Amino acid sequence: MGSNIMVLGSGGREHALAWKIAQSKHCESLFVAPGNPGTASFATNIALAVNDFNAIAEFILDNNISLLVVGPEDPLVNGIKDYLLEIEGLEKLKIVGPGKDGAQLEGSKDFSKQFMLKHGVPTAFSETFTKETIEEGLKYLAEQNGPFVLKADGLAAGKGVIITDNLQEAQKNLKEMLLESRFGAASDRVLIEQYLDGIELSVFVLTDGENYVILPEAKDYKRIGEQDSGPNTGGMGAISPVHFAQGDFLKKVEKQVVKPTIAGLKKDGIDYRGFIFIGLMNIKGDPFVIEYNVRMGDPETEAVIPRIESDLVELLEACASRNLAGKTIQITKKTAATVVMVAGGYPNEYEKGNVISGLGEHDKGIIFQAGTKSVGGDIVTNGGRVLAVTSFGGNLQEALKNSYDRMEGIQWKDVYFRKDIGQDLLNYKN
Ligand code: AMP
Ligand code: GLY
């Protein structure tokens, strides 16, 4: 008999996780809360909000769920794990995702910076300022050379980082963050960080607090416009593997970043069982940590998870029950290319409710749904990032061609996507 499993979340990341979980021989029944029309095609969607801990607990008890996979950071930072484990009957629930203590790695950039310094994880130098020390902060900025990097301490839905070459603009932003609560309480503390000039990479680790497996790495495309122009988005595409990050570089990441991170958590008494997403800058072959996230990335998950050949449920259960020792992970050598299709206007204002056509069966590509909804017999747009299309190829070029070919048949009013996903990697020379 397999397990009853629940995935929390509704985006492309959760569609990809659930899609892989559903293929496991250990999966008896799969629930996704709240899920999307994509997950409804192979799992049972449950209309529960990810922060409604009480209703989630009841559902888990009523349906004999033994494994819970938390997709987004919000419920983790809000303490879903601590809450559920205190409920009678849920003491043994296996949860993939850290408790409130470990979730601070993402919930507070100041906490994670102190953690890195304490445990010798390479990162950018930074200073933290508050309302009380704003004058020092303004002066500190004036003493630095640009570009200036300002970071709200708390969760700000991916918008809390400001990078500018202009000192006056940096100072204006610092004032808005500290004095006018530009990001609410998240910007009560602001980090001013050294600018790291390099190529970015996302590395994913699944740990049980002691042991770990490293998942495939990925590169994410954050800006809305081609050649990385325009405002930041949740992510417009992802590629895995990243060829500049093979061999020596990944070994350095494991030795200098992954090992001290996991040892540091243990040393600090944090029982961390879940994913750690490490955002890195590769500076002339050396890794520097930009940030930790306590969950998988989106859209990186849509490129990373399909490359895993091992049974994901075995790994997740081992993670949550502290049994990862000796576990290995099989990964296909094929390249996965994910391109995100968004609503026109995103990340600013955009329409919802436009009918999507062309989602039917196809020999190329896997379509992961994100901002979609079922209305009558149609699937309509219901968010900024609407779909993530992933294809494999023997090399990057082939994977990209397959994804873009698949996307040709998919349409809705004002659909937009970047046509240059992966181009920088094709042109990159080591
Ligand atoms: P974060 O919200 O921490 O992921 O930051 C958003 C993006 O800002 C990152 O993905 C990087 O592209 C960029 N970034 C953050 N910190 C730095 C830094 N110290 N130097 C250069 N770029 C940075
Ligand atoms: N793709 C970046 C993130 O998930 O935060």
XYZ file of C-alpha atoms and ligand atoms in Angstrom:
458
model
C 0.000 0.000 0.000
C 1.267 3.411 -0.909
C 0.917 6.727 0.875
C -1.737 9.372 0.785
C 0.122 12.516 -0.166
C -0.756 16.199 -0.170
C 0.995 19.013 -2.023
C 0.315 22.589 -0.923
C 0.268 25.306 -3.549
C -1.170 26.129 -6.959
C 1.627 27.182 -9.291
C 3.782 25.607 -11.951
C 6.172 24.419 -9.239
C 3.409 22.497 -7.490
C 2.115 21.123 -10.799
C 5.598 19.764 -11.540
C 6.077 18.304 -8.037
C 2.637 16.686 -8.092
C 3.173 15.384 -11.657
C 6.321 13.579 -10.527
C 4.805 12.340 -7.247
C 1.833 10.889 -9.140
C 4.240 8.694 -11.139
C 5.578 6.993 -8.006
C 4.604 3.466 -7.128
C 4.453 4.655 -3.519
C 1.699 7.154 -4.209
C -1.724 5.786 -3.316
C -3.740 8.981 -3.584
C -2.641 12.530 -4.257
C -4.313 15.759 -3.166
C -3.253 19.248 -4.175
C -4.462 22.272 -2.224
C -5.603 24.415 -3.857
C -3.993 23.141 -7.101
C -4.928 24.263 -10.611
C -6.656 22.703 -13.650
C -3.337 21.052 -14.571
C -3.096 19.171 -11.275
C -6.818 18.315 -11.452
C -6.089 16.128 -14.481
C -4.240 13.522 -12.354
C -4.824 14.434 -8.678
C -7.674 15.656 -6.499
C -7.725 19.405 -5.998
C -8.936 20.611 -2.606
C -10.137 24.185 -2.244
C -8.026 25.136 0.768
C -5.850 28.210 1.131
C -2.188 27.452 1.894
C -2.269 29.553 5.070
C -5.496 28.060 6.465
C -3.597 25.729 8.816
C -6.656 24.655 10.753
C -8.562 23.465 7.681
C -5.424 21.799 6.305
C -4.949 19.901 9.592
C -8.543 18.668 9.502
C -8.226 17.507 5.937
C -4.993 15.651 6.681
C -6.580 13.875 9.650
C -9.780 12.993 7.761
C -7.901 11.613 4.760
C -5.074 9.761 6.420
C -2.409 11.824 4.701
C 1.046 10.646 5.708
C 3.243 12.960 3.596
C 2.809 16.712 3.151
C 4.924 18.630 0.651
C 4.783 22.386 1.157
C 5.356 24.221 -2.149
C 5.552 27.955 -1.337
C 7.539 29.780 1.363
C 4.661 31.662 2.944
C 3.126 28.864 5.029
C 6.614 27.694 6.030
C 7.631 31.126 7.284
C 4.248 31.322 9.039
C 5.042 28.096 10.878
C 2.819 25.469 9.278
C 5.140 22.659 10.334
C 5.228 23.647 14.006
C 1.448 24.107 13.961
C 0.624 20.722 12.420
C 3.044 18.672 14.497
C 1.420 19.905 17.694
C -1.994 18.598 16.723
C -3.104 15.348 18.277
C -2.910 12.589 15.695
C -0.447 14.469 13.466
C 2.708 13.944 15.510
C 3.977 11.450 12.936
C 2.995 13.385 9.817
C 5.958 13.541 7.436
C 6.473 17.088 6.263
C 8.816 18.253 3.506
C 9.652 21.806 4.517
C 11.372 23.354 7.535
C 9.826 24.613 10.752
C 9.572 28.290 11.564
C 13.184 28.354 12.768
C 14.687 26.985 9.531
C 12.301 29.030 7.382
C 14.029 32.160 8.677
C 16.722 31.404 6.104
C 14.254 32.854 3.616
C 11.968 34.806 5.959
C 14.728 37.146 7.108
C 17.631 38.198 4.914
C 19.355 39.557 7.997
C 19.056 36.156 9.716
C 20.386 34.343 6.661
C 23.281 36.796 6.288
C 24.267 36.290 9.944
C 23.941 32.533 9.448
C 26.281 32.583 6.441
C 28.867 34.720 8.213
C 28.739 32.531 11.299
C 29.199 29.304 9.353
C 31.716 30.502 6.797
C 29.471 30.380 3.729
C 30.816 32.760 1.055
C 28.438 35.676 0.483
C 28.417 39.385 -0.305
C 29.430 41.765 2.452
C 26.504 43.724 3.866
C 25.301 46.055 6.612
C 21.779 46.178 8.050
C 19.944 49.425 8.852
C 16.674 50.371 10.578
C 14.591 53.532 11.006
C 16.775 54.417 13.973
C 19.996 54.162 11.969
C 18.790 55.677 8.694
C 21.276 58.556 8.781
C 24.138 56.080 9.034
C 22.572 54.087 6.180
C 22.417 57.151 3.905
C 26.002 57.991 4.742
C 27.068 54.374 4.220
C 25.554 54.437 0.730
C 27.432 57.629 -0.107
C 30.702 55.937 0.806
C 30.126 52.965 -1.517
C 30.729 52.622 -5.208
C 27.667 51.585 -7.199
C 25.790 49.572 -8.183
C 23.893 49.767 -4.888
C 21.958 46.726 -3.698
C 19.140 47.273 -1.168
C 17.232 44.356 0.293
C 14.133 44.363 2.452
C 14.746 41.952 5.313
C 11.408 40.121 5.152
C 9.272 38.414 2.510
C 8.226 40.872 -0.186
C 6.860 38.544 -2.884
C 10.143 38.649 -4.803
C 10.069 42.462 -5.094
C 12.158 43.420 -2.081
C 15.504 43.802 -3.853
C 16.444 47.096 -5.486
C 19.592 47.472 -7.568
C 20.552 50.854 -8.954
C 23.646 52.676 -10.229
C 22.352 55.991 -8.980
C 23.236 57.090 -5.447
C 20.307 59.522 -5.107
C 17.894 56.830 -6.196
C 19.421 54.347 -3.756
C 19.077 56.866 -0.916
C 15.490 57.660 -1.913
C 14.682 53.955 -1.922
C 16.294 53.445 1.463
C 14.127 56.231 2.908
C 10.968 54.817 1.343
C 11.731 51.363 2.696
C 12.634 52.393 6.239
C 10.458 55.460 6.776
C 7.417 54.820 4.568
C 7.172 51.035 4.949
C 7.425 50.577 1.192
C 7.247 46.778 1.677
C 5.282 46.866 4.914
C 6.998 45.332 7.922
C 9.309 43.446 5.540
C 11.315 46.652 5.069
C 11.640 47.599 8.753
C 15.184 46.368 8.326
C 17.117 46.870 5.103
C 20.390 45.290 4.053
C 22.793 47.257 1.921
C 24.816 44.663 0.132
C 27.979 44.600 -1.928
C 27.165 44.148 -5.633
C 28.219 40.756 -6.972
C 29.201 40.758 -10.618
C 28.932 37.295 -12.139
C 26.561 34.719 -13.583
C 23.666 33.481 -11.528
C 22.790 29.879 -10.867
C 20.258 28.017 -8.711
C 21.316 24.922 -6.790
C 18.779 22.721 -5.015
C 19.378 20.447 -2.073
C 17.027 18.028 -0.369
C 18.150 17.494 3.214
C 16.948 15.621 6.276
C 18.985 17.889 8.527
C 22.003 15.664 8.445
C 22.291 14.039 5.031
C 21.462 15.491 1.667
C 21.102 14.871 -2.032
C 21.865 17.546 -4.590
C 19.187 17.930 -7.261
C 19.945 19.141 -10.784
C 21.038 22.782 -10.940
C 19.258 25.350 -13.089
C 19.488 28.838 -14.506
C 16.487 31.083 -14.193
C 15.556 34.101 -16.358
C 14.116 36.793 -14.111
C 13.556 39.846 -16.309
C 10.461 40.315 -18.451
C 12.362 41.501 -21.532
C 14.810 39.882 -23.890
C 18.531 40.208 -23.122
C 17.518 40.535 -19.470
C 15.843 43.914 -19.803
C 12.900 45.466 -17.980
C 11.452 44.683 -14.572
C 11.925 41.511 -12.569
C 9.285 38.809 -12.727
C 8.715 35.571 -10.859
C 10.744 33.909 -13.633
C 10.369 33.665 -17.406
C 12.194 30.426 -18.091
C 14.724 27.950 -16.758
C 17.406 25.672 -18.140
C 18.916 22.557 -16.570
C 21.727 21.509 -16.579
C 23.858 24.648 -16.657
C 27.019 23.732 -18.537
C 29.278 26.408 -17.011
C 28.485 24.930 -13.609
C 29.718 21.400 -14.100
C 32.660 19.581 -12.532
C 34.894 21.763 -10.415
C 32.379 24.530 -9.847
C 29.698 22.196 -8.495
C 32.305 20.506 -6.316
C 33.193 23.916 -4.880
C 29.508 24.618 -4.264
C 29.137 21.360 -2.372
C 32.253 21.878 -0.285
C 32.025 25.624 0.366
C 28.264 26.114 0.487
C 26.170 22.957 0.866
C 28.200 21.205 3.551
C 28.699 24.246 5.832
C 25.026 25.187 5.410
C 23.777 21.800 6.574
C 26.394 21.523 9.309
C 25.488 25.062 10.423
C 21.790 24.255 10.683
C 22.606 21.241 12.812
C 25.020 23.203 14.973
C 22.372 25.858 15.562
C 19.864 23.203 16.653
C 17.626 23.612 13.605
C 16.031 20.317 12.548
C 15.736 21.146 8.851
C 13.947 18.659 6.627
C 13.100 19.931 3.212
C 14.407 21.681 0.148
C 17.059 24.369 0.259
C 17.270 26.516 -2.845
C 20.617 28.266 -2.985
C 20.809 31.297 -5.261
C 24.460 31.665 -6.244
C 26.642 34.003 -8.169
C 29.530 32.406 -10.038
C 32.321 34.968 -9.867
C 35.286 33.843 -11.937
C 34.678 30.234 -10.939
C 33.944 30.820 -7.247
C 30.457 30.567 -5.706
C 28.914 33.327 -3.558
C 25.475 32.907 -2.017
C 22.940 35.588 -2.941
C 20.097 34.065 -1.013
C 18.592 30.949 0.478
C 15.019 29.932 -0.195
C 13.375 27.230 1.867
C 11.444 25.700 -1.031
C 11.990 24.859 -4.673
C 12.243 27.632 -7.264
C 9.615 28.486 -9.813
C 10.104 28.013 -12.791
C 13.306 26.070 -11.965
C 11.249 23.166 -10.578
C 9.595 22.703 -13.958
C 13.052 22.088 -15.504
C 14.682 20.277 -12.576
C 12.005 17.782 -11.511
C 11.476 16.209 -14.960
C 15.219 15.450 -15.084
C 15.002 13.305 -11.940
C 14.694 9.635 -12.837
C 14.582 8.327 -9.257
C 11.312 7.813 -7.425
C 10.586 11.215 -5.887
C 8.292 9.907 -3.156
C 11.062 7.656 -1.849
C 13.340 10.675 -1.582
C 10.696 12.928 -0.015
C 9.700 10.338 2.573
C 13.348 9.715 3.396
C 13.879 13.463 3.777
C 10.926 13.933 6.109
C 11.751 10.889 8.248
C 15.489 11.531 8.473
C 16.452 8.582 6.316
C 18.360 10.187 3.472
C 21.654 8.554 4.496
C 22.986 6.521 1.590
C 20.241 7.640 -0.808
C 21.317 8.639 -4.281
C 19.529 10.370 -7.078
C 19.454 9.408 -10.756
C 19.350 12.275 -13.184
C 18.954 12.185 -16.960
C 21.803 13.654 -18.981
C 19.259 15.254 -21.297
C 18.780 19.017 -21.174
C 15.450 20.440 -20.037
C 14.335 23.855 -21.300
C 11.362 25.569 -19.679
C 9.747 28.652 -21.181
C 7.084 30.546 -19.264
C 4.093 31.975 -21.139
C 2.655 35.032 -19.409
C -0.322 37.359 -19.699
C 0.411 40.507 -21.757
C 1.283 43.392 -19.420
C 2.753 41.191 -16.660
C 4.530 41.971 -14.283
C 2.413 45.140 -14.290
C -1.330 45.091 -14.939
C -2.729 42.291 -17.045
C -6.060 40.740 -17.989
C -7.453 37.555 -16.580
C -10.087 35.251 -18.020
C -8.754 34.863 -21.580
C -9.456 31.439 -23.070
C -6.340 29.324 -23.708
C -6.339 27.102 -26.793
C -3.967 24.379 -27.900
C -3.390 22.597 -24.598
C -4.196 19.151 -26.039
C -1.990 16.095 -26.446
C 1.297 16.565 -28.236
C 4.441 14.502 -28.635
C 6.690 17.416 -27.647
C 6.783 19.137 -24.305
C 5.120 18.954 -20.932
C 2.776 21.778 -20.050
C 2.806 22.822 -16.413
C -0.038 25.137 -15.518
C 0.369 28.076 -13.133
C -2.111 30.970 -13.409
C -5.052 29.091 -14.931
C -8.625 28.283 -14.010
C -11.440 26.118 -15.404
C -14.519 27.976 -16.537
C -17.210 25.852 -18.130
C -15.320 23.591 -20.482
C -12.479 26.075 -20.984
C -9.163 26.729 -19.332
C -8.681 30.468 -18.963
C -5.846 32.697 -17.765
C -5.987 33.531 -14.076
C -2.582 35.017 -13.228
C 0.514 36.666 -14.666
C 2.571 33.565 -15.232
C 0.095 31.269 -16.966
C 1.965 28.211 -18.286
C 5.455 26.748 -18.155
C 6.362 24.554 -21.127
C 9.231 22.105 -20.590
C 10.926 19.977 -23.238
C 13.915 17.707 -23.317
C 16.645 17.597 -25.904
C 19.976 15.878 -26.474
C 21.430 19.362 -26.112
C 20.193 22.822 -25.181
C 19.422 23.871 -28.739
C 17.242 20.842 -29.287
C 15.434 21.240 -25.958
C 14.706 24.892 -26.728
C 13.465 24.080 -30.216
C 11.103 21.465 -28.828
C 9.658 23.877 -26.269
C 9.202 26.719 -28.742
C 7.680 24.295 -31.301
C 5.195 23.104 -28.705
C 4.294 26.673 -27.768
C 3.442 27.586 -31.354
C 0.133 25.811 -31.020
C -0.825 27.499 -27.735
C -2.728 30.759 -27.919
C -4.672 33.319 -25.935
C -5.288 37.032 -26.242
C -2.063 39.010 -25.555
C 0.085 35.984 -24.714
C 3.764 36.928 -24.234
C 6.970 34.944 -23.745
C 10.690 35.566 -24.109
C 12.174 34.160 -27.292
C 15.745 34.236 -25.974
C 15.607 31.782 -23.066
C 18.911 29.883 -22.959
C 20.621 32.048 -25.600
C 23.180 33.394 -23.140
C 24.196 29.814 -22.319
C 24.512 28.899 -25.994
C 26.849 31.849 -26.422
C 28.725 31.335 -23.159
C 32.363 30.257 -23.327
C 33.981 28.834 -20.217
P 16.635 37.987 -4.418
O 15.245 38.481 -4.171
O 17.515 37.972 -3.217
O 16.599 36.727 -5.231
O 17.318 39.016 -5.421
C 16.742 39.248 -6.677
C 17.819 39.312 -7.698
O 18.644 40.440 -7.499
C 18.782 38.146 -7.658
O 18.286 37.030 -8.299
C 19.993 38.735 -8.352
O 19.820 38.720 -9.746
C 19.976 40.149 -7.882
N 20.862 40.319 -6.732
C 20.574 40.119 -5.434
N 21.630 40.394 -4.639
C 22.620 40.783 -5.459
C 23.969 41.217 -5.247
N 24.499 41.302 -4.030
N 24.694 41.532 -6.319
C 24.160 41.460 -7.568
N 22.914 41.087 -7.835
C 22.140 40.746 -6.792
N 12.771 31.553 -9.630
C 13.088 32.196 -8.433
C 12.275 31.817 -7.273
O 11.528 30.871 -7.282
O 12.393 32.491 -6.254
